[in-house]
Amino acid sequence: EALNTSASRVCDMTHEEQMTRHHKLSMENNRDRDRTSPATWKTDKPHAQCFNAAFTYHLLSRGYGLPIKRTPIEIYHDINGTKVQWA
């Protein structure tokens, strides 16, 4: 449910608001990152956040049937020093 709420909040933003949010979060990410998080956010399309969030929510909840509350998903950037990548 948190993903759906976040997706709705992002999708309700104007393009300018999305770009401002992305810039702010990117600056915070670079300032606060540790060795387990990515060095920078690699996107030249932060306005695509709405589509990405909505797609992810629907894929996980409706496509894969995962519960929308207390979903058993954990996100890792690396495992034992090896960078995690999608195939």
GROMACS .gro file of C-alpha atoms in nm:
model
   87
    1GLU     CA    1   0.000   0.000   0.000
    2ALA     CA    2   0.290   0.236   0.067
    3LEU     CA    3   0.408   0.193  -0.294
    4ASN     CA    4   0.061   0.274  -0.426
    5THR     CA    5   0.040   0.581  -0.202
    6SER     CA    6   0.386   0.698  -0.313
    7ALA     CA    7   0.300   0.634  -0.677
    8SER     CA    8  -0.018   0.839  -0.645
    9ARG     CA    9   0.170   1.123  -0.477
   10VAL     CA   10   0.433   1.132  -0.753
   11CYS     CA   11   0.176   1.098  -1.031
   12ASP     CA   12  -0.017   1.396  -0.894
   13MET     CA   13   0.293   1.621  -0.930
   14THR     CA   14   0.354   1.851  -1.223
   15HIS     CA   15   0.663   1.791  -1.436
   16GLU     CA   16   0.839   2.080  -1.261
   17GLU     CA   17   0.753   1.938  -0.917
   18GLN     CA   18   0.886   1.595  -1.021
   19MET     CA   19   1.212   1.745  -1.148
   20THR     CA   20   1.255   1.947  -0.826
   21ARG     CA   21   1.184   1.637  -0.615
   22HIS     CA   22   1.431   1.430  -0.816
   23HIS     CA   23   1.703   1.693  -0.782
   24LYS     CA   24   1.648   1.720  -0.405
   25LEU     CA   25   1.652   1.342  -0.354
   26SER     CA   26   1.960   1.305  -0.575
   27MET     CA   27   2.144   1.563  -0.367
   28GLU     CA   28   2.041   1.389  -0.043
   29ASN     CA   29   2.141   1.049  -0.186
   30ASN     CA   30   2.487   1.174  -0.278
   31ARG     CA   31   2.532   1.343   0.061
   32ASP     CA   32   2.403   1.061   0.280
   33ARG     CA   33   2.507   0.751   0.086
   34ASP     CA   34   2.716   0.477   0.239
   35ARG     CA   35   2.923   0.207   0.073
   36THR     CA   36   2.620  -0.018   0.014
   37SER     CA   37   2.413   0.233  -0.182
   38PRO     CA   38   2.468   0.344  -0.540
   39ALA     CA   39   2.696   0.642  -0.591
   40THR     CA   40   2.441   0.839  -0.793
   41TRP     CA   41   2.099   0.790  -0.937
   42LYS     CA   42   2.142   0.713  -1.304
   43THR     CA   43   1.839   0.849  -1.481
   44ASP     CA   44   1.785   1.116  -1.736
   45LYS     CA   45   1.408   1.072  -1.714
   46PRO     CA   46   1.299   1.147  -1.357
   47HIS     CA   47   0.956   1.237  -1.496
   48ALA     CA   48   0.913   0.863  -1.565
   49GLN     CA   49   0.883   0.802  -1.190
   50CYS     CA   50   0.503   0.798  -1.216
   51PHE     CA   51   0.500   0.523  -1.477
   52ASN     CA   52   0.770   0.323  -1.297
   53ALA     CA   53   0.592   0.338  -0.961
   54ALA     CA   54   0.251   0.253  -1.106
   55PHE     CA   55   0.394  -0.029  -1.319
   56THR     CA   56   0.584  -0.176  -1.025
   57TYR     CA   57   0.280  -0.162  -0.798
   58HIS     CA   58   0.053  -0.334  -1.051
   59LEU     CA   59   0.313  -0.591  -1.155
   60LEU     CA   60   0.381  -0.699  -0.797
   61SER     CA   61   0.026  -0.684  -0.663
   62ARG     CA   62  -0.187  -0.788  -0.959
   63GLY     CA   63   0.061  -0.961  -1.186
   64TYR     CA   64   0.244  -1.168  -0.924
   65GLY     CA   65  -0.033  -1.165  -0.664
   66LEU     CA   66   0.188  -1.038  -0.381
   67PRO     CA   67   0.008  -0.887  -0.085
   68ILE     CA   68  -0.007  -0.508  -0.088
   69LYS     CA   69   0.067  -0.495   0.284
   70ARG     CA   70   0.372  -0.653   0.445
   71THR     CA   71   0.513  -0.764   0.110
   72PRO     CA   72   0.809  -1.000   0.159
   73ILE     CA   73   1.046  -0.807  -0.068
   74GLU     CA   74   1.389  -0.679   0.026
   75ILE     CA   75   1.598  -0.452  -0.195
   76TYR     CA   76   1.977  -0.479  -0.208
   77HIS     CA   77   2.235  -0.282  -0.404
   78ASP     CA   78   2.506  -0.538  -0.335
   79ILE     CA   79   2.539  -0.875  -0.168
   80ASN     CA   80   2.866  -0.945   0.008
   81GLY     CA   81   3.037  -0.676  -0.199
   82THR     CA   82   2.900  -0.796  -0.536
   83LYS     CA   83   2.679  -0.545  -0.718
   84VAL     CA   84   2.327  -0.671  -0.778
   85GLN     CA   85   2.206  -0.634  -1.136
   86TRP     CA   86   1.900  -0.731  -1.334
   87ALA     CA   87   1.950  -0.975  -1.618
   0.00000   0.00000   0.00000
